[in-house]
PDB file of C-alpha atoms in Angstrom:
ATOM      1  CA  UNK A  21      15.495  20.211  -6.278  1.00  0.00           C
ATOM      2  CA  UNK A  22      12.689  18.642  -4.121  1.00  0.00           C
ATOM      3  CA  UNK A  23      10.440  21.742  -4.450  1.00  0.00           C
ATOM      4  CA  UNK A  24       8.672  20.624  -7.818  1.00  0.00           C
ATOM      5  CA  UNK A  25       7.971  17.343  -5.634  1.00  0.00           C
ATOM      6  CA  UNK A  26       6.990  18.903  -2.504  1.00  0.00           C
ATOM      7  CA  UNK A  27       4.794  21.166  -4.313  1.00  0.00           C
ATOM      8  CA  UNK A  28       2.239  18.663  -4.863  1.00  0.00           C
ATOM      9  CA  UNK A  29       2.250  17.521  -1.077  1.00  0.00           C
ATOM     10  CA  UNK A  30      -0.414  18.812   1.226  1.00  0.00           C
ATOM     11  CA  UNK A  31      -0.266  19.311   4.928  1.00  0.00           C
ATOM     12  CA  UNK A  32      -1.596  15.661   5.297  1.00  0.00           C
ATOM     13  CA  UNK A  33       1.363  13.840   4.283  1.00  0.00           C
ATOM     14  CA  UNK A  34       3.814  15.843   6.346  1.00  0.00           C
ATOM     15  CA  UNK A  35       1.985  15.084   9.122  1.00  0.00           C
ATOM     16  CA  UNK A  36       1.038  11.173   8.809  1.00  0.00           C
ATOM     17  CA  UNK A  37       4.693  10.330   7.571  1.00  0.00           C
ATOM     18  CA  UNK A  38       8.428  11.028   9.511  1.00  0.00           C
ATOM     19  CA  UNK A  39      10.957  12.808   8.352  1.00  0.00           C
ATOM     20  CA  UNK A  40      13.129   9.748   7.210  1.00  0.00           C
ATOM     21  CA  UNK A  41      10.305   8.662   4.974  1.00  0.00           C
ATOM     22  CA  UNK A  42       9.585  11.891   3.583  1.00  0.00           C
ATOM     23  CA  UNK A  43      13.813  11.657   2.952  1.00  0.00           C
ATOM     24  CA  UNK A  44      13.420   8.329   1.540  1.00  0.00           C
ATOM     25  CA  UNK A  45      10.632   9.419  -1.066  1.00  0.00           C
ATOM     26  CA  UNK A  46      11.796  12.687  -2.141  1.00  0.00           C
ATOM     27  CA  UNK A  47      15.483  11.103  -2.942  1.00  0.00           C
ATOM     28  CA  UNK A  48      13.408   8.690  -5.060  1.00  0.00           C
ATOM     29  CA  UNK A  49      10.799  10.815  -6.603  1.00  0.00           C
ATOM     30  CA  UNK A  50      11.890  14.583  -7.019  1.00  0.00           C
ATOM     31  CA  UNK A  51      13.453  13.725 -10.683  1.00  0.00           C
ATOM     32  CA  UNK A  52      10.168  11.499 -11.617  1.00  0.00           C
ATOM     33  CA  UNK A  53       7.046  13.846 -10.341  1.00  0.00           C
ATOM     34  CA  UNK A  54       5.315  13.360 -13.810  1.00  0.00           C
ATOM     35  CA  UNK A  55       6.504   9.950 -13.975  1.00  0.00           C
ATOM     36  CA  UNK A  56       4.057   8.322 -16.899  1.00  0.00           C
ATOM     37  CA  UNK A  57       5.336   4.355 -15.483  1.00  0.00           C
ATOM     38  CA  UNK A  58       4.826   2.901 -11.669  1.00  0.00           C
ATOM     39  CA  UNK A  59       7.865   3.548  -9.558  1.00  0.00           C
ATOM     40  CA  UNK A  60       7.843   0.882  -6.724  1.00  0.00           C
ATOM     41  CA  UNK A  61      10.491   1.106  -4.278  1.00  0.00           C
ATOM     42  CA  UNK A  62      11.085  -1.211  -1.378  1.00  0.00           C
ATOM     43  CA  UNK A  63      13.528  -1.113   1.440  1.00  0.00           C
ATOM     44  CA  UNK A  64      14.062  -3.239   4.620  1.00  0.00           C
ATOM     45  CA  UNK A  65      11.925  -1.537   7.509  1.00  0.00           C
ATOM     46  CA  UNK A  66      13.471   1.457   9.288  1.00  0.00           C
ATOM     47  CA  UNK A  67      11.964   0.341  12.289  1.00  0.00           C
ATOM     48  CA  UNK A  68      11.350  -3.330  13.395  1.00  0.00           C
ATOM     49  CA  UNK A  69      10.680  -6.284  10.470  1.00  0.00           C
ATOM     50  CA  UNK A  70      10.129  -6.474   7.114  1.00  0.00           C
ATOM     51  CA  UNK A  71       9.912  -3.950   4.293  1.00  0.00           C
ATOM     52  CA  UNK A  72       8.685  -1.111   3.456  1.00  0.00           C
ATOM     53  CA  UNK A  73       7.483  -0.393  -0.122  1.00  0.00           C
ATOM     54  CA  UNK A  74       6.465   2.687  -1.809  1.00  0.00           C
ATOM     55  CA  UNK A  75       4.111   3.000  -4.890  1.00  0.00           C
ATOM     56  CA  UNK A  76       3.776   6.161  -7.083  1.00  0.00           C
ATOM     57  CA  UNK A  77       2.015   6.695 -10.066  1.00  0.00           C
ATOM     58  CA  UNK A  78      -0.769   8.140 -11.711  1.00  0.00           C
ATOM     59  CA  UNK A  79      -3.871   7.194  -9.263  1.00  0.00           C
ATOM     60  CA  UNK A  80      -6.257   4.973 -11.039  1.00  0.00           C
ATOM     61  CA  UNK A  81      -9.888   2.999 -10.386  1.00  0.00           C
ATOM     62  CA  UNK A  82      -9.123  -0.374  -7.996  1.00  0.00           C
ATOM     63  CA  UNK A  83      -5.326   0.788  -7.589  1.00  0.00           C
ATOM     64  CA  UNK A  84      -5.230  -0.376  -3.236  1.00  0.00           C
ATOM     65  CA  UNK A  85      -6.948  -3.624  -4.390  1.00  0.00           C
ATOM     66  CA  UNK A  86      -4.588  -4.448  -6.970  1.00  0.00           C
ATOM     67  CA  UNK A  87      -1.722  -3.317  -4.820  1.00  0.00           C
ATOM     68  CA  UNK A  88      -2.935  -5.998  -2.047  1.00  0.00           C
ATOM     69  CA  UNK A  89      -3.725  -8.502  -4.361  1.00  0.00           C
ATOM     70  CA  UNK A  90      -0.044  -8.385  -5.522  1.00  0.00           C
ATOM     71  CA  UNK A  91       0.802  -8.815  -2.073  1.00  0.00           C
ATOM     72  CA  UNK A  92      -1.453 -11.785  -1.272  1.00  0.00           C
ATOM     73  CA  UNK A  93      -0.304 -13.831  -4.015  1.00  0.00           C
ATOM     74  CA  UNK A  94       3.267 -13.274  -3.444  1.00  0.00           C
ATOM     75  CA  UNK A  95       2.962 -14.264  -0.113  1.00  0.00           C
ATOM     76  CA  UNK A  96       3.176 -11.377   2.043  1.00  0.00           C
ATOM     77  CA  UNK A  97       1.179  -9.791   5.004  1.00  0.00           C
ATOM     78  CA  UNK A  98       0.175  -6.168   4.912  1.00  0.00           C
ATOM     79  CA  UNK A  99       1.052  -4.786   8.165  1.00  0.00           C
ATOM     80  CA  UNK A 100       0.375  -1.181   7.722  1.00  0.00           C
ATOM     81  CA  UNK A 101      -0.662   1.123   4.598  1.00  0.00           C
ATOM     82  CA  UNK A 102      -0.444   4.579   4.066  1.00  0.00           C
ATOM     83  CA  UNK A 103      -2.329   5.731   1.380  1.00  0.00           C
ATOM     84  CA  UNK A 104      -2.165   9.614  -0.286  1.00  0.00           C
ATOM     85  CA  UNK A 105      -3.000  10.972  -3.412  1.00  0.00           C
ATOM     86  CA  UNK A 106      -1.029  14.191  -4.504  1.00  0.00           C
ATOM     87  CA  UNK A 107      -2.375  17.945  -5.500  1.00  0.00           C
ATOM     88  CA  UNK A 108      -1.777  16.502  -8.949  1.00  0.00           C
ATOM     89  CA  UNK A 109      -3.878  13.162  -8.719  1.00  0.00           C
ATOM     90  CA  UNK A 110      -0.555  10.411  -8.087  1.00  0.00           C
ATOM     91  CA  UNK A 111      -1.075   7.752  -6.144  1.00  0.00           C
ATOM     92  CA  UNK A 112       1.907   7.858  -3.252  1.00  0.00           C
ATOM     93  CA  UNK A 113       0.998   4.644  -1.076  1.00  0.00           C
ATOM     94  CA  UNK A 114       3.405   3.299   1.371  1.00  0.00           C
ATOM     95  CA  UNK A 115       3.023  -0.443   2.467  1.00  0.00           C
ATOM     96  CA  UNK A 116       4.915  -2.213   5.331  1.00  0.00           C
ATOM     97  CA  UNK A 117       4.790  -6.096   4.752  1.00  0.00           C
ATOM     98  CA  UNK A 118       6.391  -9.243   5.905  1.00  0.00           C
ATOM     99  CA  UNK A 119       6.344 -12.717   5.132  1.00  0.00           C
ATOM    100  CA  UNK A 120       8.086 -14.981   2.579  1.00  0.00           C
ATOM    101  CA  UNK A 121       9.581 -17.211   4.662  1.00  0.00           C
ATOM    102  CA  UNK A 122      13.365 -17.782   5.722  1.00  0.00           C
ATOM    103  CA  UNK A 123      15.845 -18.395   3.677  1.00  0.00           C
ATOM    104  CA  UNK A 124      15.462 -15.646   1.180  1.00  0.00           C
ATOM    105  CA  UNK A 125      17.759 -12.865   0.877  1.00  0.00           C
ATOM    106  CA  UNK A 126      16.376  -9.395   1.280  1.00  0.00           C
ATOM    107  CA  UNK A 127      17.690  -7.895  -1.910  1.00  0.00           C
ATOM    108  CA  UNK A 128      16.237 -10.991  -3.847  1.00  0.00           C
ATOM    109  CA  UNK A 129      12.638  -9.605  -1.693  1.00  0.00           C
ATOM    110  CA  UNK A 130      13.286  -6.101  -2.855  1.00  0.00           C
ATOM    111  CA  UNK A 131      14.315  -6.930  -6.425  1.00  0.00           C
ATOM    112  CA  UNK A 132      11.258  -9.388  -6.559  1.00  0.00           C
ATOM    113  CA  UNK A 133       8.974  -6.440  -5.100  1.00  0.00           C
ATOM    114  CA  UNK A 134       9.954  -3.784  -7.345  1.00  0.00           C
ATOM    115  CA  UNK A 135       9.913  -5.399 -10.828  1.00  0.00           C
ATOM    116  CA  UNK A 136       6.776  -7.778 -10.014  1.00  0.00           C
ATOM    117  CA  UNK A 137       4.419  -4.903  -8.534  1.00  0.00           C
ATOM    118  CA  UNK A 138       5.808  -2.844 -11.128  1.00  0.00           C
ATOM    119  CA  UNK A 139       4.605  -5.006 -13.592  1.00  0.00           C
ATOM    120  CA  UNK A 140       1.082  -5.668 -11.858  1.00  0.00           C
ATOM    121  CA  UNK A 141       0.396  -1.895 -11.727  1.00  0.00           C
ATOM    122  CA  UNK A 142       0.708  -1.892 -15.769  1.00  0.00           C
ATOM    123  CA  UNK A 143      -1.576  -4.421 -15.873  1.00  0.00           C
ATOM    124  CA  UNK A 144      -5.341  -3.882 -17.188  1.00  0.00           C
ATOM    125  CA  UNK A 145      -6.297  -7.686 -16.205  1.00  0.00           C
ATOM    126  CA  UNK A 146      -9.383  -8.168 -13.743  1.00  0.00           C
ATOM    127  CA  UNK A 147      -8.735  -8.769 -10.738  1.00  0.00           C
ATOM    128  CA  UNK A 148      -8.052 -12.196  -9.586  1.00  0.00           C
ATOM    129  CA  UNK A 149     -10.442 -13.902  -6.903  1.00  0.00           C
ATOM    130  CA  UNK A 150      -8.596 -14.022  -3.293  1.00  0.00           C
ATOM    131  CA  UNK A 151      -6.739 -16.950  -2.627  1.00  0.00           C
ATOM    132  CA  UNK A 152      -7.354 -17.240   0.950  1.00  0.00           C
ATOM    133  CA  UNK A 153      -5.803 -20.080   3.058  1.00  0.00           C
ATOM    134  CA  UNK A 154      -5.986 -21.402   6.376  1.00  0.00           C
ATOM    135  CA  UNK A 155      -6.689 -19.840   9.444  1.00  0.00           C
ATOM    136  CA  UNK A 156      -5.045 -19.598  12.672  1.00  0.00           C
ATOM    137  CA  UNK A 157      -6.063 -22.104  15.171  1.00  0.00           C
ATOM    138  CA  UNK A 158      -5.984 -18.927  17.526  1.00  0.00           C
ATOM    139  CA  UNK A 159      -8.840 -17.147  15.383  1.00  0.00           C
ATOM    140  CA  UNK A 160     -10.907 -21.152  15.033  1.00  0.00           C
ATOM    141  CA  UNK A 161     -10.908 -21.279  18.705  1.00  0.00           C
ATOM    142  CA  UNK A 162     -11.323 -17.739  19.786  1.00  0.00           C
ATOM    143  CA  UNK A 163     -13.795 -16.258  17.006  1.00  0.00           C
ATOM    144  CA  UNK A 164     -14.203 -12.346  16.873  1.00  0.00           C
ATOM    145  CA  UNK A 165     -18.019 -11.311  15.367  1.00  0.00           C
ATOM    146  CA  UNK A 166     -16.782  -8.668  12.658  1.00  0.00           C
ATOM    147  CA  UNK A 167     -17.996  -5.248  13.164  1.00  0.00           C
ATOM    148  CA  UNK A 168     -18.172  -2.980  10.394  1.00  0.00           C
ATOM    149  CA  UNK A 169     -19.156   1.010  11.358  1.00  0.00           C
ATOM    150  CA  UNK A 170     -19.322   3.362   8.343  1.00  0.00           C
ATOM    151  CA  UNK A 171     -20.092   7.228   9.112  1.00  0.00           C
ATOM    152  CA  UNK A 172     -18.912  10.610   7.686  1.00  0.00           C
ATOM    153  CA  UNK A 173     -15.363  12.180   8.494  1.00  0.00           C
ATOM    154  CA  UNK A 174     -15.161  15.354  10.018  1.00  0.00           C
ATOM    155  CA  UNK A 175     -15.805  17.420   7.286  1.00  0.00           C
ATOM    156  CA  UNK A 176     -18.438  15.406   5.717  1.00  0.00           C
ATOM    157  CA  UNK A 177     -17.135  15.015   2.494  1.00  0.00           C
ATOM    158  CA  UNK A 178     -16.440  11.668   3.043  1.00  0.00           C
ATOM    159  CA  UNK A 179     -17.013   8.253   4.521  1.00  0.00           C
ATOM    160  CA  UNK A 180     -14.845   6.466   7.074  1.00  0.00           C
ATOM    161  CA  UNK A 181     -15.202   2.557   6.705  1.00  0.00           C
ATOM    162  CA  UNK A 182     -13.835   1.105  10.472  1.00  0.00           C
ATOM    163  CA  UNK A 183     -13.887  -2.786  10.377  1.00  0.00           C
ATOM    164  CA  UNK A 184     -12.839  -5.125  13.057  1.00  0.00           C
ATOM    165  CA  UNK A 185     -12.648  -8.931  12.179  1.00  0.00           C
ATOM    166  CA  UNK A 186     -10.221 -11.860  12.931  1.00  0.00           C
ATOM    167  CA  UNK A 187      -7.645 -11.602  10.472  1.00  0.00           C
ATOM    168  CA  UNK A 188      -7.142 -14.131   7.753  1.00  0.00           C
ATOM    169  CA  UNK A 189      -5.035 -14.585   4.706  1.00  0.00           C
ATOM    170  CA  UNK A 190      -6.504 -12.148   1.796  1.00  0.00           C
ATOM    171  CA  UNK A 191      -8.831 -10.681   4.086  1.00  0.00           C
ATOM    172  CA  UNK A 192      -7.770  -7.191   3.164  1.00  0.00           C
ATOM    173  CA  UNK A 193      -7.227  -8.105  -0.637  1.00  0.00           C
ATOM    174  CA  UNK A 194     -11.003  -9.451  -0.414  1.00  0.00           C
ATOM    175  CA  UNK A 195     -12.247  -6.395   1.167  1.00  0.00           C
ATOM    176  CA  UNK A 196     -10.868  -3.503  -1.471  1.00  0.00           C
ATOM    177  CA  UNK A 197     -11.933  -6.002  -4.299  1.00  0.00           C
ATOM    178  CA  UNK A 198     -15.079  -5.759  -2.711  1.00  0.00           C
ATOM    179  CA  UNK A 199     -14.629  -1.809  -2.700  1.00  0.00           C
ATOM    180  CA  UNK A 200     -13.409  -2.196  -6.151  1.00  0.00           C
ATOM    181  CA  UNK A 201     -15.828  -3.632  -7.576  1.00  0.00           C
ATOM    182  CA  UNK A 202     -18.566  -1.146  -6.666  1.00  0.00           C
ATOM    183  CA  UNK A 203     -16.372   1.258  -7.597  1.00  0.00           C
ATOM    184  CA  UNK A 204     -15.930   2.883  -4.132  1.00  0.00           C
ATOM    185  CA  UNK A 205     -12.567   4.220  -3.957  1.00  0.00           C
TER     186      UNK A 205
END
């Protein structure tokens, strides 16, 4: 059953995600590999806090920035991303976040994940300007200088962008609209 789905997989994703992911998304996905609408996904983290949310769907121009622009304006902090495109050009993007505050049930997080990205993906509207926020007095007081190192990968078919920075609220979302918008995917 999971062979149509696995059959679009390369080497890559077997060996940047564990086996109880690869579980997770294959339940999920091996009945929608040609799947014309977003499927978003989101579960409470395996390991540690918060969630972990999975986006797949046909890969398409600004797709990460929209992703963590969704994020940013719901009010949650990307943690960790895992980003892969299949044999057969889907998007399969895996996003650990927290945030939201107390109070909230996890299934309301989860339902409010899944239909709200789901509905952002569809979207065709321009992307929205960051909303930013404050700071942490820890990042005022102790400033980092950002360095930003860009230089070929291994093979040299690409580039890898490294960037080190104080963090800040839509400083990721600012830097793939950035990307984005000179089309650099």
């Amino acid at each position: 059953v999971q062979d149509r789905f696995w059959a679009q997989l390369d080497t890559t994703y077997f060996l940047r995600h564990d086996p109880q992911e690869i579980a997770w998304q294959t339940r999920n996905l091996h009945f929608r590999v040609e799947s014309a609408r977003p499927v978003v996904k989101a579960r409470l983290a395996p390991i540690g806090e918060g969630l972990q949310v999975m986006i797949y769907m046909p890969d398409r121009e600004a797709l990460f920035a929209r992703i963590c622009g969704y994020f940013e304006r719901a009010g949650f902090n990307i943690v960790e991303a895992k980003i892969h495109t299949t044999r057969h050009r889907y998007a399969l993007d895996t996003f650990l976040v927290m945030g939201y505050g107390r109070g909230v049930h996890y299934r309301d997080l989860i339902s409010l994940i899944e239909q709200g990205l789901a509905e952002e993906l569809e979207s065709r509207a321009p992307l929205g300007a960051p909303r930013g926020g404050r700071i942490s007095r820890r990042v005022r007081y102790y400033p980092i200088s950002p360095v930003v190192d860009l230089r070929p990968d291994d093979r040299g078919a690409y580039h890898v962008l490294s960037i080190v920075a104080a963090d800040r609220p839509g400083l990721l979302y600012g830097m793939a609209r950035l990307l984005a918008g000179h089309r650099i995917n």
